[in-house]
XYZ file of C-alpha atoms in Angstrom:
747
model
C 27.642 1.689 -41.925
C 24.083 1.451 -40.646
C 22.795 3.843 -43.292
C 23.874 1.422 -46.064
C 22.060 -1.662 -44.638
C 18.848 -2.705 -46.434
C 15.732 -2.208 -44.254
C 13.649 -5.201 -43.167
C 10.100 -5.468 -44.548
C 7.598 -3.561 -42.407
C 5.372 -6.641 -41.964
C 8.274 -8.630 -40.586
C 9.196 -5.803 -38.264
C 5.616 -5.621 -36.945
C 5.685 -9.319 -36.041
C 9.127 -9.214 -34.466
C 8.682 -5.860 -32.733
C 4.991 -5.126 -32.109
C 5.699 -2.067 -29.863
C 8.388 -0.573 -32.081
C 11.124 -0.482 -29.426
C 13.509 -2.576 -31.467
C 13.138 -0.373 -34.510
C 13.509 2.746 -32.350
C 16.669 1.274 -30.811
C 18.141 0.459 -34.222
C 17.337 3.940 -35.525
C 18.827 5.551 -32.436
C 22.072 3.591 -32.436
C 22.526 4.205 -36.127
C 22.031 7.913 -35.578
C 24.325 7.885 -32.518
C 27.070 6.223 -34.556
C 26.695 8.780 -37.327
C 26.700 11.689 -34.873
C 29.764 10.260 -33.148
C 31.640 10.082 -36.446
C 30.670 13.625 -37.396
C 31.528 14.870 -33.897
C 34.998 13.361 -34.155
C 35.431 15.037 -37.529
C 34.507 18.425 -36.035
C 37.126 17.827 -33.341
C 39.622 17.108 -36.128
C 38.680 20.357 -37.866
C 39.020 22.176 -34.558
C 42.540 20.810 -34.110
C 43.548 21.791 -37.646
C 42.047 25.228 -37.145
C 43.972 25.642 -33.898
C 47.305 24.709 -35.468
C 46.718 26.975 -38.448
C 45.725 29.856 -36.164
C 48.667 29.687 -33.735
C 51.195 29.398 -36.549
C 50.150 32.782 -37.956
C 52.428 35.727 -37.272
C 49.529 37.998 -36.279
C 46.517 35.805 -35.470
C 43.182 37.403 -34.616
C 39.501 36.558 -34.995
C 38.261 39.942 -36.207
C 35.254 39.675 -38.462
C 36.220 42.870 -40.312
C 39.036 43.865 -42.631
C 41.631 46.055 -40.926
C 44.913 47.814 -41.621
C 47.791 48.326 -39.179
C 48.456 51.995 -38.406
C 51.010 51.704 -35.587
C 53.135 48.783 -34.467
C 53.888 48.880 -30.760
C 57.243 47.234 -31.377
C 58.411 50.484 -32.990
C 57.615 52.642 -29.952
C 60.351 53.969 -27.624
C 59.139 51.423 -25.058
C 58.331 48.506 -27.422
C 55.369 46.232 -26.753
C 53.587 43.499 -28.698
C 50.482 45.640 -29.280
C 49.324 47.304 -32.486
C 46.730 49.848 -33.568
C 44.429 48.832 -36.423
C 41.948 50.865 -38.423
C 38.755 48.904 -39.104
C 37.715 49.131 -42.757
C 33.938 49.521 -43.055
C 32.293 46.619 -44.889
C 30.492 47.204 -48.160
C 27.349 49.271 -47.717
C 28.490 50.850 -44.424
C 29.662 54.468 -44.426
C 31.442 56.284 -41.623
C 31.888 60.013 -41.014
C 35.549 60.962 -40.412
C 34.382 64.007 -38.425
C 32.293 61.870 -36.084
C 33.562 60.723 -32.694
C 36.114 57.901 -33.220
C 35.564 54.591 -31.413
C 38.517 52.592 -30.086
C 37.931 48.986 -28.963
C 40.598 47.240 -26.868
C 40.517 43.483 -26.396
C 41.564 41.562 -23.273
C 44.930 39.826 -23.149
C 44.050 37.243 -20.522
C 45.007 33.945 -22.109
C 43.216 34.343 -25.448
C 44.165 36.111 -28.651
C 42.635 39.378 -29.930
C 39.484 39.995 -31.958
C 36.560 39.058 -29.725
C 35.361 42.693 -29.630
C 34.899 42.526 -33.416
C 34.076 38.840 -33.656
C 30.933 39.254 -35.746
C 28.684 41.877 -37.273
C 26.657 42.195 -34.054
C 29.634 43.188 -31.926
C 31.051 46.317 -30.340
C 32.940 47.123 -33.538
C 29.919 46.353 -35.722
C 27.604 48.550 -33.647
C 30.010 51.507 -33.856
C 30.441 51.141 -37.627
C 26.699 50.993 -38.261
C 26.304 54.181 -36.228
C 28.696 55.911 -38.653
C 31.710 56.216 -36.353
C 35.271 55.619 -37.580
C 36.438 52.587 -35.640
C 39.852 51.474 -34.410
C 41.026 48.306 -32.710
C 43.968 47.720 -30.377
C 45.153 44.116 -30.569
C 48.304 42.225 -29.714
C 50.673 39.509 -30.917
C 51.000 36.023 -29.379
C 54.316 36.678 -27.589
C 55.467 39.739 -25.640
C 58.541 41.807 -26.399
C 61.368 40.716 -24.043
C 61.305 42.895 -20.940
C 57.841 44.283 -21.664
C 55.954 45.564 -18.603
C 52.349 46.516 -17.863
C 53.378 50.166 -17.617
C 54.825 49.954 -21.145
C 51.502 48.620 -22.460
C 49.628 51.475 -20.778
C 51.978 54.036 -22.365
C 51.532 52.350 -25.751
C 47.748 52.640 -25.500
C 48.136 56.337 -24.705
C 50.324 56.729 -27.810
C 47.757 54.865 -29.929
C 44.958 57.117 -28.700
C 46.958 60.236 -29.520
C 47.438 58.883 -33.036
C 43.684 58.290 -33.418
C 43.021 61.893 -32.367
C 45.580 63.112 -34.904
C 43.790 61.128 -37.633
C 40.577 63.123 -37.023
C 41.563 66.775 -36.554
C 38.057 67.956 -37.485
C 36.263 65.746 -34.950
C 34.825 67.875 -32.159
C 34.674 65.058 -29.604
C 37.438 62.924 -28.156
C 37.430 59.182 -28.887
C 35.171 56.825 -27.024
C 37.234 53.938 -25.664
C 35.840 50.449 -25.004
C 37.898 48.164 -22.757
C 36.829 44.526 -22.462
C 37.677 42.529 -19.318
C 41.409 42.886 -18.609
C 41.665 45.746 -21.100
C 39.156 47.639 -18.955
C 41.409 48.097 -15.949
C 44.334 48.730 -18.287
C 42.581 51.599 -20.039
C 41.439 53.026 -16.699
C 45.100 53.190 -15.670
C 45.898 55.018 -18.916
C 43.016 57.476 -18.428
C 44.166 58.195 -14.873
C 47.602 59.148 -16.218
C 46.414 61.109 -19.288
C 42.785 62.127 -18.676
C 42.710 64.879 -21.333
C 42.879 62.560 -24.361
C 39.909 60.351 -23.455
C 36.263 60.724 -24.324
C 33.682 58.487 -22.621
C 35.055 55.146 -21.414
C 33.046 51.916 -21.513
C 34.483 49.074 -19.448
C 32.700 45.779 -20.064
C 33.179 42.925 -17.604
C 36.311 44.607 -16.222
C 37.460 43.804 -12.660
C 38.723 46.807 -10.701
C 38.047 45.857 -7.075
C 39.480 42.385 -6.591
C 38.654 41.716 -2.944
C 34.973 42.422 -3.464
C 32.434 39.652 -3.941
C 29.293 38.039 -2.672
C 29.641 35.022 -0.442
C 28.465 31.868 -2.132
C 29.460 33.230 -5.553
C 32.588 34.262 -7.494
C 35.027 31.653 -6.102
C 37.841 32.911 -8.331
C 38.647 35.638 -5.815
C 39.786 32.939 -3.397
C 42.352 31.469 -5.826
C 45.306 33.509 -4.589
C 44.673 32.466 -1.013
C 44.300 28.772 -1.887
C 47.828 28.541 -3.312
C 49.460 30.754 -0.700
C 49.869 33.836 -2.870
C 51.689 34.780 -6.045
C 54.748 32.545 -5.639
C 53.080 29.983 -7.944
C 52.858 32.677 -10.626
C 56.569 33.354 -10.281
C 57.293 29.611 -10.489
C 55.312 29.175 -13.731
C 56.998 32.250 -15.209
C 60.421 30.864 -14.341
C 59.587 27.413 -15.750
C 58.482 29.212 -18.905
C 61.899 30.875 -19.230
C 60.401 34.340 -18.768
C 57.026 33.592 -20.405
C 53.736 32.780 -18.704
C 51.447 30.519 -20.727
C 47.959 32.026 -21.066
C 46.547 28.496 -21.187
C 46.851 28.439 -17.383
C 44.475 31.411 -17.175
C 42.048 29.765 -19.596
C 42.152 26.592 -17.482
C 41.159 28.658 -14.443
C 38.197 30.088 -16.349
C 37.086 26.653 -17.501
C 37.270 25.212 -13.991
C 34.639 27.694 -12.818
C 31.901 25.830 -14.694
C 32.753 22.125 -14.972
C 29.278 21.231 -16.248
C 29.740 23.434 -19.297
C 33.449 22.673 -19.794
C 33.318 18.908 -19.422
C 29.858 18.141 -20.749
C 27.309 20.757 -21.868
C 29.397 22.461 -24.540
C 30.517 19.190 -26.094
C 27.144 17.468 -25.787
C 25.416 20.445 -27.406
C 27.654 19.920 -30.416
C 27.122 16.141 -30.452
C 23.331 16.392 -30.062
C 23.013 19.024 -32.818
C 25.895 18.004 -35.011
C 24.045 18.818 -38.243
C 23.566 22.490 -37.320
C 25.981 23.359 -34.508
C 29.392 22.656 -36.093
C 29.873 26.081 -37.716
C 29.077 28.061 -34.581
C 31.212 25.764 -32.440
C 34.269 26.029 -34.697
C 33.904 29.796 -34.978
C 34.010 30.226 -31.207
C 36.776 27.659 -30.682
C 39.015 29.568 -33.080
C 39.176 32.290 -30.413
C 38.848 30.157 -27.270
C 41.768 27.954 -28.309
C 43.989 30.796 -29.517
C 46.182 30.881 -26.411
C 48.811 33.607 -26.066
C 51.718 34.186 -23.703
C 52.381 36.987 -21.244
C 55.709 38.150 -19.936
C 56.607 36.770 -16.511
C 57.102 40.325 -15.225
C 53.710 41.377 -16.610
C 51.687 38.626 -14.972
C 53.623 39.002 -11.693
C 52.767 42.711 -11.619
C 49.107 41.943 -12.340
C 48.779 39.245 -9.677
C 50.741 41.087 -6.981
C 49.224 44.542 -7.474
C 45.719 43.760 -8.703
C 44.433 40.240 -8.071
C 46.000 39.865 -4.619
C 47.151 43.358 -3.636
C 44.007 45.198 -4.845
C 46.037 48.395 -5.228
C 44.378 49.886 -8.315
C 41.080 50.956 -6.753
C 42.860 52.385 -3.712
C 45.330 54.656 -5.579
C 48.408 52.762 -4.368
C 50.021 52.166 -7.769
C 52.891 54.455 -8.739
C 54.656 54.477 -12.120
C 58.418 54.160 -12.485
C 58.705 57.951 -12.930
C 56.722 58.660 -9.748
C 53.178 59.343 -11.065
C 50.382 58.014 -8.874
C 47.650 56.099 -10.704
C 44.542 57.541 -9.081
C 41.237 56.783 -10.792
C 39.838 60.025 -9.363
C 41.966 61.837 -11.971
C 39.584 60.711 -14.722
C 37.574 63.511 -16.300
C 35.712 61.379 -18.811
C 32.395 59.690 -18.079
C 32.871 56.025 -17.181
C 30.235 53.464 -18.161
C 30.504 50.193 -16.227
C 28.721 47.255 -17.866
C 28.564 44.035 -15.841
C 26.242 41.092 -15.238
C 24.959 39.051 -12.338
C 25.486 35.970 -14.488
C 29.234 36.663 -14.770
C 31.308 34.397 -12.517
C 34.640 35.846 -13.726
C 33.901 39.545 -13.109
C 30.780 39.707 -10.924
C 29.181 43.105 -10.187
C 30.980 43.564 -6.834
C 34.371 43.450 -8.592
C 33.173 45.682 -11.434
C 31.596 48.325 -9.150
C 33.437 48.072 -5.825
C 36.048 50.638 -6.893
C 33.449 53.406 -6.608
C 32.998 52.745 -2.896
C 36.745 52.301 -2.492
C 37.408 55.797 -3.833
C 34.404 57.827 -2.690
C 32.700 58.189 0.677
C 29.532 59.573 -0.876
C 28.046 60.903 -4.100
C 29.019 64.445 -3.189
C 32.670 63.393 -3.431
C 32.017 62.083 -6.974
C 30.445 65.406 -7.916
C 33.310 67.360 -6.341
C 35.740 65.400 -8.531
C 33.587 66.225 -11.566
C 33.195 62.544 -12.370
C 30.245 60.946 -14.120
C 29.902 57.231 -13.407
C 27.178 55.232 -15.131
C 26.589 51.560 -14.446
C 24.390 48.942 -16.049
C 23.889 45.509 -14.489
C 22.598 42.785 -16.802
C 20.520 40.110 -15.128
C 21.806 36.923 -16.702
C 24.419 37.032 -19.473
C 27.780 35.405 -18.787
C 31.219 36.972 -18.911
C 31.784 36.507 -22.630
C 28.196 37.450 -23.403
C 28.881 40.969 -22.128
C 30.989 41.748 -25.191
C 30.237 38.821 -27.542
C 26.501 38.081 -27.360
C 24.582 39.327 -30.392
C 21.488 40.080 -28.315
C 23.539 42.195 -25.880
C 25.206 44.061 -28.750
C 21.894 44.750 -30.435
C 20.469 46.154 -27.217
C 22.876 47.443 -24.562
C 25.892 48.215 -26.763
C 23.726 49.866 -29.413
C 22.160 52.102 -26.789
C 25.509 52.953 -25.187
C 26.920 53.873 -28.593
C 23.890 55.936 -29.599
C 23.848 57.822 -26.282
C 27.559 58.493 -25.771
C 27.172 62.168 -26.639
C 24.417 62.387 -24.026
C 26.498 60.527 -21.432
C 29.373 62.869 -22.216
C 27.404 65.881 -20.970
C 25.617 64.247 -18.041
C 26.156 66.233 -14.829
C 28.648 64.667 -12.417
C 27.278 61.939 -10.205
C 26.387 58.274 -10.069
C 23.714 56.877 -12.395
C 22.181 53.488 -13.040
C 20.907 52.783 -16.539
C 18.135 50.522 -17.738
C 17.289 49.542 -21.307
C 13.571 49.205 -21.999
C 11.622 48.496 -25.222
C 10.393 51.678 -26.892
C 6.847 50.362 -27.321
C 6.400 50.231 -23.542
C 6.486 54.038 -23.394
C 3.405 56.118 -24.078
C 5.400 58.636 -26.125
C 7.216 56.075 -28.254
C 7.177 58.431 -31.230
C 9.874 60.522 -29.531
C 12.232 57.521 -29.389
C 14.419 56.965 -32.445
C 15.277 53.271 -31.934
C 13.699 50.072 -30.651
C 14.955 50.627 -27.093
C 15.304 53.528 -24.670
C 18.274 54.039 -22.361
C 17.144 55.681 -19.123
C 19.278 57.089 -16.310
C 18.370 56.955 -12.633
C 20.334 58.990 -10.101
C 21.942 56.832 -7.435
C 23.861 57.366 -4.204
C 27.093 55.562 -3.343
C 25.161 53.755 -0.607
C 22.886 52.261 -3.274
C 25.827 50.182 -4.495
C 25.668 48.147 -1.281
C 23.071 45.938 -2.976
C 25.611 44.929 -5.625
C 28.955 45.245 -3.821
C 27.972 43.714 -0.458
C 31.083 44.961 1.314
C 32.141 42.970 4.408
C 34.956 44.311 6.629
C 35.667 40.835 8.039
C 36.271 39.485 4.524
C 38.480 42.478 3.779
C 40.682 41.531 6.716
C 41.014 38.013 5.311
C 42.095 39.269 1.880
C 44.547 41.660 3.500
C 45.994 38.631 5.292
C 46.352 36.838 1.941
C 48.226 39.840 0.538
C 50.667 39.868 3.470
C 51.192 36.101 3.359
C 51.726 36.290 -0.402
C 54.573 38.760 0.078
C 56.194 36.435 2.623
C 55.886 33.314 0.461
C 57.064 35.129 -2.670
C 60.108 36.409 -0.783
C 60.938 32.900 0.427
C 60.554 31.471 -3.085
C 62.826 34.108 -4.580
C 65.410 33.510 -1.886
C 65.396 29.706 -1.787
C 64.081 28.284 -5.048
C 64.009 30.820 -7.850
C 67.765 30.702 -8.646
C 67.583 26.927 -9.066
C 64.450 26.973 -11.218
C 65.803 29.702 -13.484
C 69.079 27.820 -13.893
C 67.290 24.613 -14.937
C 64.672 26.149 -17.266
C 65.614 26.705 -20.910
C 63.678 28.148 -23.870
C 63.352 24.623 -25.282
C 62.008 23.122 -22.061
C 59.594 26.048 -21.775
C 58.374 25.454 -25.332
C 57.709 21.780 -24.605
C 55.914 22.671 -21.373
C 53.577 24.919 -23.347
C 53.006 22.261 -26.018
C 52.184 19.626 -23.386
C 49.671 21.764 -21.510
C 46.369 19.806 -21.466
C 44.453 22.669 -23.042
C 46.870 22.784 -25.976
C 47.548 19.064 -26.257
C 43.869 18.239 -26.712
C 43.783 20.291 -29.910
C 46.943 18.713 -31.314
C 45.951 15.116 -30.623
C 42.658 15.507 -32.493
C 44.113 16.965 -35.679
C 45.443 15.671 -38.974
C 48.939 15.599 -37.476
C 47.853 12.553 -35.503
C 48.084 9.547 -37.906
C 45.251 7.806 -36.028
C 42.847 10.499 -37.242
C 43.499 9.692 -40.910
C 40.319 7.652 -41.437
C 38.006 10.152 -39.749
C 37.415 12.554 -42.680
C 36.712 9.625 -45.035
C 34.139 8.105 -42.690
C 32.592 11.514 -41.979
C 32.195 12.241 -45.677
C 30.449 8.904 -46.197
C 28.105 9.597 -43.257
C 27.169 13.029 -44.626
C 26.208 11.510 -48.005
C 23.849 8.990 -46.426
C 22.869 10.799 -43.233
C 19.645 9.509 -41.622
C 18.978 11.559 -38.459
C 16.623 10.023 -35.939
C 13.294 11.713 -35.169
C 13.116 13.869 -32.043
C 10.263 11.733 -30.686
C 12.473 8.634 -30.610
C 12.234 7.250 -27.085
C 15.950 6.516 -26.885
C 16.859 9.990 -28.098
C 14.620 11.328 -25.339
C 16.400 9.095 -22.818
C 19.724 10.421 -24.090
C 18.546 13.946 -23.291
C 17.459 12.860 -19.805
C 20.846 11.243 -19.200
C 22.649 14.351 -20.452
C 20.633 16.546 -18.103
C 21.437 14.193 -15.221
C 25.178 14.351 -15.955
C 25.063 18.144 -16.227
C 23.142 18.482 -12.976
C 25.589 16.160 -11.215
C 28.539 18.270 -12.350
C 26.688 21.404 -11.287
C 26.048 19.871 -7.860
C 29.742 19.056 -7.635
C 30.592 22.671 -8.534
C 28.352 24.029 -5.783
C 29.797 21.567 -3.248
C 33.392 22.299 -4.315
C 32.874 26.063 -4.200
C 31.357 25.748 -0.743
C 34.388 23.818 0.480
C 36.753 26.349 -1.075
C 34.947 29.302 0.463
C 34.608 27.738 3.873
C 38.247 26.666 3.890
C 39.382 30.142 2.847
C 37.221 31.923 5.416
C 38.285 29.583 8.207
C 42.028 29.596 7.492
C 42.481 33.287 6.788
C 40.010 34.275 9.484
C 42.267 32.945 12.257
C 43.271 35.822 14.589
C 46.665 34.185 15.202
C 47.499 34.117 11.473
C 46.316 37.696 11.031
C 48.492 38.790 13.951
C 51.520 36.913 12.564
C 51.345 38.846 9.302
C 50.959 42.172 11.106
C 47.195 42.691 11.091
C 46.464 42.093 14.744
C 43.718 44.516 15.693
C 44.859 47.404 13.458
C 41.873 48.171 11.227
C 43.749 51.001 9.454
C 46.375 48.534 8.218
C 43.944 46.639 6.001
C 44.254 48.930 3.001
C 44.272 52.536 1.983
C 40.883 54.191 1.486
C 41.498 57.409 -0.462
C 37.992 58.724 0.147
C 38.543 58.733 3.928
C 41.794 60.671 3.869
C 41.932 64.208 5.335
C 43.460 65.606 2.126
C 40.484 64.405 0.090
C 37.965 65.759 2.591
C 39.706 69.132 2.455
C 39.567 69.037 -1.348
C 35.797 68.375 -1.300
C 35.236 71.198 1.183
C 37.291 73.579 -0.948
C 35.185 72.679 -3.971
C 32.041 73.427 -1.978
C 33.292 76.864 -0.968
C 34.295 77.659 -4.544
C 30.847 76.657 -5.809
C 29.092 78.824 -3.220
C 31.254 81.804 -4.178
C 30.232 81.378 -7.856
C 26.482 81.241 -7.273
C 25.865 84.760 -8.609
C 28.552 84.656 -11.322
C 27.651 84.286 -14.979
C 24.881 85.345 -17.312
C 21.893 84.083 -19.254
C 23.615 80.828 -20.262
C 24.211 79.887 -16.645
C 20.637 80.875 -15.756
C 19.074 78.702 -18.475
C 21.270 75.676 -17.765
C 20.729 76.011 -14.008
C 16.977 76.089 -14.578
C 16.953 73.050 -16.896
C 19.038 71.008 -14.443
C 16.815 72.074 -11.555
C 13.612 70.966 -13.289
C 15.086 67.711 -14.643
C 16.558 66.953 -11.220
C 13.040 66.547 -9.918
C 12.122 63.928 -12.526
C 12.442 60.236 -11.647
C 14.668 59.521 -14.655
C 16.510 61.167 -17.511
C 17.011 59.767 -20.989
C 18.059 60.430 -24.565
C 14.885 62.379 -25.342
C 16.096 65.193 -23.085
C 19.473 65.114 -24.772
C 17.990 65.812 -28.189
C 16.764 69.141 -26.797
C 19.830 69.667 -24.623
C 22.035 69.259 -27.694
C 19.863 71.808 -29.478
C 20.257 74.136 -26.497
C 24.011 74.018 -26.957
C 23.619 75.504 -30.441
C 20.894 77.956 -29.448
C 22.613 79.245 -26.335
C 25.928 79.935 -27.986
C 26.530 78.778 -31.574
C 29.959 77.280 -31.969
C 30.481 76.526 -28.266
C 32.917 73.652 -27.854
C 31.724 70.443 -26.224
C 34.311 70.785 -23.440
C 32.981 74.247 -22.567
C 29.394 73.014 -22.727
C 30.239 70.098 -20.423
C 31.911 72.499 -18.001
C 28.808 74.700 -18.016
C 26.512 71.756 -17.253
C 28.741 70.349 -14.535
C 29.430 73.676 -12.847
C 25.756 74.589 -12.638
C 24.873 71.137 -11.352
C 27.482 71.421 -8.604
C 26.273 74.895 -7.631
C 22.704 73.602 -7.314
C 23.962 70.652 -5.323
C 25.675 72.899 -2.750
C 22.954 75.498 -2.115
C 19.858 75.038 -4.228
C 17.815 77.882 -2.761
C 20.568 80.450 -3.098
C 21.318 79.245 -6.620
C 17.683 79.670 -7.666
C 17.287 83.075 -6.036
C 20.376 84.241 -7.963
C 18.731 83.569 -11.355
C 17.293 87.120 -11.688
C 20.777 88.460 -10.990
C 22.222 86.302 -13.774
C 19.574 87.640 -16.157
C 20.261 91.294 -15.372
C 20.495 93.350 -18.536
C 18.283 91.005 -20.578
C 15.202 92.449 -22.251
C 11.728 91.045 -21.671
C 11.776 89.618 -25.179
C 15.065 87.847 -24.561
C 13.820 86.405 -21.269
C 10.658 85.128 -22.960
C 12.866 83.461 -25.576
C 14.856 81.764 -22.809
C 11.638 80.451 -21.229
C 10.489 79.163 -24.609
C 13.813 77.371 -25.011
C 13.479 75.758 -21.575
C 9.989 74.517 -22.507
C 11.462 73.151 -25.740
C 14.111 71.146 -23.845
C 11.721 69.763 -21.252
C 9.104 68.700 -23.831
C 11.475 66.050 -25.170
C 10.593 63.593 -22.403
C 6.860 63.919 -22.745
C 4.601 65.117 -19.995
C 6.343 66.357 -16.865
C 5.639 64.883 -13.471
C 3.701 66.954 -10.951
C 6.864 67.745 -9.044
C 8.774 68.759 -12.189
C 5.849 70.939 -13.315
C 5.886 72.742 -9.980
C 9.613 73.358 -10.379
C 9.073 74.718 -13.886
C 6.479 77.157 -12.577
C 8.959 78.403 -10.003
C 11.523 78.927 -12.756
C 8.947 80.920 -14.748
C 8.382 83.156 -11.752
C 12.112 83.774 -11.327
C 12.561 84.601 -15.016
C 9.539 86.916 -15.028
C 10.885 88.644 -11.944
C 14.059 89.395 -13.899
C 12.209 91.302 -16.622
C 13.022 95.027 -16.601
C 10.363 97.226 -15.006
C 8.824 100.035 -17.050
C 9.860 103.514 -16.029
C 7.162 105.533 -14.198
C 7.412 108.457 -16.571
C 6.859 106.372 -19.661
C 3.843 104.762 -18.047
C 2.259 108.214 -17.374
C 2.956 109.398 -20.905
C 1.319 106.304 -22.338
C -1.696 106.655 -20.058
C -2.107 110.449 -20.480
C -4.197 110.580 -23.673
C -6.563 107.968 -22.343
C -7.195 110.101 -19.248
C -7.971 113.130 -21.325
C -10.458 111.247 -23.443
C -12.135 109.916 -20.338
C -12.522 113.464 -19.120
């Protein structure tokens, strides 16, 4: 080994190598050899870690201790899911009467645990905030015959159990669904809306045809292979199981520069410091799981290609329609422009699919909040420590506020507290602010194109044709030839799995690697960063990465252009039944006459209730009116709004308080002038002292956000006038009796 060779005298080196290039080259190649040996040893450790992980009965990568409360295999409709209670680490206390948090991990090729991967994670944030925390994970293999609908019913059962564990908690559980778990939990909430508190879906695709041209090439995958018949083929070859490694391979192909070079070179270049982080992540990334063939076929046919979730076309086996407009819990959508797996159009497009305008959202009493990160990738949305410390911390801290937000569409931004002039009113390092938005404002993110929609509708029709032909002509033969043993060998020989096995201790050729690596570590001599050859290595690495990135851009362009050209042919569209019929593309629930009649009925009901109620309705109507004129709303208002809940009516349940806020908001939305003029009527019977107390309370609420804008101040003055007008007038007789003695003295 180079590190064990005696160095030449410096004088001799100066004569032989006056410019130092030879010495720099020797140092570099010695360091490169050492790094190569250590890199190979990390690959060996990765392989051993992979084998140890997949051989566990219940593998996960949770960074917290947990206990199993319910096993999904014991349910009436058994599934391979389980409900775990997270045990708080030492020094962390949780309040059993606080709102429970339930985190659900994605089952999209990888094993469970990424939502609680480390201390700065969704689970860690909830625990530090004092909330009891639960986790819904899964086992590596599905129960035979398990279906997506069974999983949804299991998650409903788990949530009911969590509620039963906290009978004294006044709020329903907050549910966090990551990626694939996001659309799954939205299906569950549409079926059983009454058991859900606020829902946070992070990086979850719900509108699968949506996307920006030039980005998100994964949405073209179904069209490239002619539909879902390839999914059925892989499920049949797997003897009823679909290997999740195929999904992981699709993810990796999106970024060849990172998959084939950057990730591995980062480890090689920083082998002395990067090994621990690399192995920690690979324990999850390489933990492939299997899905049932029926499960993945349902997902591909109805979601990825059919796009039936966001258009209310899914129906359960017992006839219940899965309509996301049934949700009554606030929905927080967290996505990122740097996410190439679930870009913002796919995370937010469902809102435009379901609602024509914001008034329809309000009529359905839905609160939808979205936050678009500028740069983090798909995994960073629910794994990155910086994201957890900022966005997830703010979401968790403000869930009670989000839970009582009036219906509507909001965009959130997270800003440092020190940037605000009244930073002393902010409890944490960041402030979560809410901006009202209209459905039309989503055009910037969703970028809907009717011509692209026609192409994806063509893919869906062609997929049905090809799947039918496969099932008729080839499926019986494939199923007859496939056996459980052949399926097991096919999984073992998948490139993504085989790479781990070959570089492990089970390969006899790796036997010398740990010995050499141990010797290198004892005599390690890393080269200086200013070594010219180390610098050239970095330049070469950058060149390779840029070349692969250029190839990605070129490949994606070819894929997109090929897709648009092929599926844009009028003849093909006519052959699959889409010739000129724009209504045949897909169902748009928001455009249907029944929904328009529902919205109009809600408007009439709100107008009829303008003068109904009392002082509580008057105060809440006034607060909403004044805050509605402000450019943004944030947690500082909620601190006072929460106090108003206790002051208005001690002991009022959160559900009743939410109803009060939402009803008054909707009334103001329908006829603001009539709603304001009715305030004196609502205050009838109140004494002047009581009305003054109400005004003082309104001032108290509004002061939480600092100084009011000019427009909000003008609205507050109007409210004062309305409240003063409601004060009872003194009787004429009492006025004369009080003024009588004064008159006599004057005389």
